[in-house]
Coordinates of C-alpha atoms in Angstrom, one line a residue:
Chain A
A1 CA 5.6 118.0 -198.9
Q2 CA 6.4 115.5 -201.5
S3 CA 8.5 112.6 -200.2
V4 CA 9.3 109.0 -200.8
T5 CA 9.8 106.3 -198.1
Q6 CA 11.8 103.2 -198.6
L7 CA 11.0 100.5 -196.0
G8 CA 14.0 98.5 -195.1
S9 CA 17.5 100.0 -195.4
H10 CA 19.0 96.5 -195.8
V11 CA 17.5 93.5 -197.7
S12 CA 19.1 90.1 -198.1
V13 CA 17.9 87.5 -200.5
S14 CA 19.3 84.2 -201.7
E15 CA 20.5 83.9 -205.2
G16 CA 17.5 82.8 -207.3
A17 CA 15.0 84.2 -204.8
L18 CA 12.4 86.9 -205.4
V19 CA 13.6 90.5 -204.8
L20 CA 11.1 92.9 -203.3
L21 CA 12.2 96.5 -202.5
R22 CA 9.5 98.7 -201.1
C23 CA 8.7 102.4 -202.0
N24 CA 5.8 104.5 -200.9
Y25 CA 5.2 108.1 -201.9
S26 CA 3.1 110.9 -200.4
S27 CA 1.2 112.9 -202.9
S28 CA -2.3 114.0 -203.7
V29 CA -1.7 113.7 -207.5
P30 CA 0.0 111.0 -209.4
P31 CA 3.7 111.8 -209.4
Y32 CA 6.4 110.6 -211.8
L33 CA 8.3 107.9 -210.1
F34 CA 11.7 106.4 -210.7
W35 CA 13.9 103.6 -209.5
Y36 CA 17.7 104.0 -209.6
V37 CA 20.6 101.5 -208.9
Q38 CA 23.9 102.5 -207.5
Y39 CA 27.0 100.3 -207.4
P40 CA 29.9 101.1 -205.0
N41 CA 31.6 104.4 -205.8
Q42 CA 29.6 105.0 -208.9
G43 CA 26.8 107.3 -209.9
L44 CA 23.1 106.4 -210.1
Q45 CA 21.7 104.5 -213.1
L46 CA 18.1 104.5 -214.0
L47 CA 16.3 101.2 -213.7
L48 CA 12.8 102.2 -214.7
K49 CA 10.3 105.0 -214.5
Y50 CA 6.6 105.5 -214.2
T51 CA 5.1 108.4 -216.2
S52 CA 1.3 107.7 -216.2
A53 CA 1.2 105.1 -218.9
A54 CA 1.1 101.4 -217.9
T55 CA 1.0 100.8 -214.2
L56 CA 3.3 97.8 -214.5
V57 CA 6.7 99.2 -215.7
K58 CA 9.5 97.0 -216.9
G59 CA 13.1 98.1 -216.6
I60 CA 16.6 96.9 -217.2
N61 CA 18.2 93.8 -215.8
G62 CA 14.9 92.0 -215.3
F63 CA 13.4 94.5 -212.8
E64 CA 9.9 95.7 -212.8
A65 CA 7.7 97.9 -210.6
E66 CA 4.0 98.3 -210.2
F67 CA 2.4 101.7 -209.6
K68 CA -0.5 101.3 -207.1
K69 CA -2.4 104.6 -206.5
S70 CA -4.6 103.1 -203.8
E71 CA -1.6 102.1 -201.8
T72 CA 0.6 105.1 -202.9
S73 CA 3.3 102.5 -203.6
F74 CA 5.8 101.8 -206.3
H75 CA 7.6 98.6 -205.2
L76 CA 10.5 97.1 -207.2
T77 CA 10.6 93.4 -207.9
K78 CA 12.7 90.8 -209.7
P79 CA 11.7 87.2 -209.9
S80 CA 15.1 85.7 -209.5
A81 CA 18.0 87.5 -207.8
H82 CA 21.5 87.4 -209.3
M83 CA 24.8 88.0 -207.6
S84 CA 25.2 91.1 -209.8
D85 CA 22.1 92.6 -208.3
A86 CA 23.9 93.4 -205.1
A87 CA 23.8 97.2 -205.0
E88 CA 22.0 100.2 -203.4
Y89 CA 18.6 101.0 -204.8
F90 CA 16.9 104.4 -204.6
C91 CA 13.3 105.3 -205.3
A92 CA 12.7 108.9 -206.4
V93 CA 9.8 111.2 -207.3
N94 CA 9.9 114.2 -209.7
T95 CA 7.5 117.0 -208.9
G96 CA 8.6 119.1 -211.8
N97 CA 10.7 121.4 -209.7
Q98 CA 12.7 119.0 -207.7
F99 CA 13.5 115.3 -207.4
Y100 CA 13.1 113.7 -204.0
F101 CA 15.0 110.5 -203.2
G102 CA 14.3 107.8 -200.6
T103 CA 17.1 106.9 -198.2
G104 CA 18.0 103.8 -200.2
T105 CA 17.9 100.1 -199.7
S106 CA 21.1 98.0 -199.8
L107 CA 20.5 94.7 -201.4
T108 CA 22.7 91.8 -200.5
V109 CA 22.5 88.5 -202.5
I110 CA 23.6 85.4 -200.7
P111 CA 25.1 82.6 -202.8
Chain B
D1 CA 28.5 109.3 -226.4
G2 CA 26.4 111.7 -224.4
G3 CA 26.7 111.9 -220.7
I4 CA 28.0 113.6 -217.7
T5 CA 31.6 113.8 -216.6
Q6 CA 32.9 114.6 -213.2
S7 CA 36.5 115.1 -212.4
P8 CA 38.5 114.1 -210.6
K9 CA 37.2 110.7 -209.3
Y10 CA 39.1 111.1 -206.0
L11 CA 40.1 114.5 -204.5
F12 CA 42.2 115.2 -201.4
R13 CA 42.4 118.5 -199.7
K14 CA 43.7 120.0 -196.5
E15 CA 41.2 121.5 -194.1
G16 CA 40.8 125.3 -194.7
Q17 CA 41.2 125.1 -198.5
N18 CA 38.5 125.7 -201.0
V19 CA 38.1 123.1 -203.7
T20 CA 36.2 123.1 -206.9
L21 CA 34.5 120.0 -208.3
S22 CA 33.9 119.8 -212.1
C23 CA 30.7 118.7 -213.8
E24 CA 30.2 118.8 -217.5
Q25 CA 27.3 117.4 -219.6
N26 CA 26.8 117.1 -223.4
L27 CA 23.2 116.0 -223.2
N28 CA 21.9 119.5 -223.9
H29 CA 19.9 119.5 -220.6
D30 CA 18.8 122.7 -219.1
A31 CA 18.7 121.6 -215.5
M32 CA 21.7 120.5 -213.5
Y33 CA 22.0 119.4 -209.9
W34 CA 24.6 118.7 -207.1
Y35 CA 24.0 116.2 -204.5
R36 CA 26.0 115.1 -201.5
Q37 CA 26.0 111.4 -200.3
D38 CA 27.3 110.2 -197.0
P39 CA 27.7 106.5 -196.0
G40 CA 24.4 104.8 -195.5
Q41 CA 22.4 107.9 -196.4
G42 CA 20.5 109.0 -199.3
L43 CA 21.1 111.9 -201.6
R44 CA 20.9 115.5 -200.2
L45 CA 20.5 118.3 -202.7
I46 CA 23.0 121.1 -202.5
Y47 CA 22.2 123.3 -205.4
Y48 CA 20.4 123.2 -208.7
S49 CA 20.1 125.3 -211.8
Q50 CA 17.4 125.3 -214.5
I51 CA 19.0 128.0 -216.7
V52 CA 22.3 129.6 -217.4
N53 CA 23.2 132.3 -214.9
D54 CA 20.6 131.2 -212.4
F55 CA 20.6 128.7 -209.6
Q56 CA 18.8 127.8 -206.4
K57 CA 19.8 126.6 -203.0
G58 CA 18.9 123.0 -202.1
D59 CA 18.6 121.6 -198.6
I60 CA 22.2 121.8 -197.6
A61 CA 23.7 124.8 -199.4
E62 CA 25.7 126.3 -196.5
G63 CA 29.4 126.1 -197.2
Y64 CA 29.0 125.5 -200.9
S65 CA 28.8 127.8 -204.0
V66 CA 28.1 127.2 -207.6
S67 CA 28.1 129.0 -210.9
R68 CA 26.4 128.3 -214.2
E69 CA 28.0 130.4 -216.9
K70 CA 27.5 127.8 -219.6
K71 CA 24.7 125.4 -220.2
E72 CA 27.2 122.5 -220.2
S73 CA 29.0 123.3 -217.0
F74 CA 28.0 123.5 -213.3
P75 CA 31.0 123.5 -211.1
L76 CA 30.6 123.2 -207.3
T77 CA 33.0 124.9 -204.9
V78 CA 33.3 123.5 -201.4
T79 CA 34.5 126.3 -199.2
S80 CA 36.3 126.3 -195.9
A81 CA 33.0 127.2 -194.3
Q82 CA 31.6 123.7 -194.9
K83 CA 32.1 121.9 -191.6
N84 CA 32.1 118.4 -192.8
P85 CA 33.2 118.4 -196.5
T86 CA 34.3 114.8 -196.7
A87 CA 31.7 113.0 -198.8
F88 CA 30.7 111.6 -202.2
Y89 CA 29.5 114.3 -204.5
L90 CA 27.2 113.6 -207.4
C91 CA 26.3 115.8 -210.3
A92 CA 23.1 115.2 -212.3
S93 CA 21.3 116.8 -215.2
S94 CA 17.8 116.5 -216.7
I95 CA 15.3 117.9 -219.2
I96 CA 13.0 120.3 -217.3
G97 CA 9.6 118.7 -216.7
D98 CA 8.1 116.3 -214.2
R99 CA 8.2 113.2 -216.4
Y100 CA 11.9 113.2 -217.0
E101 CA 14.6 111.4 -215.2
Q102 CA 17.9 112.6 -214.0
Y103 CA 21.2 111.4 -215.5
F104 CA 24.1 111.1 -213.1
G105 CA 27.8 111.5 -213.4
P106 CA 30.2 108.9 -211.9
G107 CA 30.8 111.1 -208.7
T108 CA 33.7 112.7 -207.0
R109 CA 34.9 111.4 -203.6
L110 CA 36.3 114.3 -201.6
T111 CA 38.4 113.7 -198.6
V112 CA 39.5 116.6 -196.4
T113 CA 42.0 116.1 -193.6

């Protein structure tokens, strides 16, 4: 079955530090992968997506993610955390019939 | 502006009452979805629809019902059979195809007492 796994339900970083949120997927074929951000009591907003073009994908708010087939990973990074990055982040995969979401990673940014 | 609207933002009901959550999109998307989100948990799929007058059960369809009479609308009814209806409900839509993302509405927080 298609699934995504997010390691670490809670991540804390200092303001200005590197943000790394991990996502691994299980699949025998390259899926289409997405990262979403959710602020409290709001819907999900697309950060970036991988659709078989460049393996390094740049998104909004300075985030980027690298698709690594050999590691079945699609980790999300940002060089320097900002207070406004504090939110819940979800990795998702689209198989064509359904979307599968990870359980989410809550990012806390410490001033 | 194109997007998805959900109303109301907050909804309160007494136990034993059915309640219908609204979801409307003007993105011309064929597929629409309903998810449930509980504190500290991810999204769980309730129902989805890829065409008018057709829909499929997701992972947690028991106690819920939907209709898709128009392309733009996909209302969700939470029935009295749903044992734990208090949750945050998200509606989404997408173009059909594996390379396309979902667009989400702002959500409805349902509280049943």
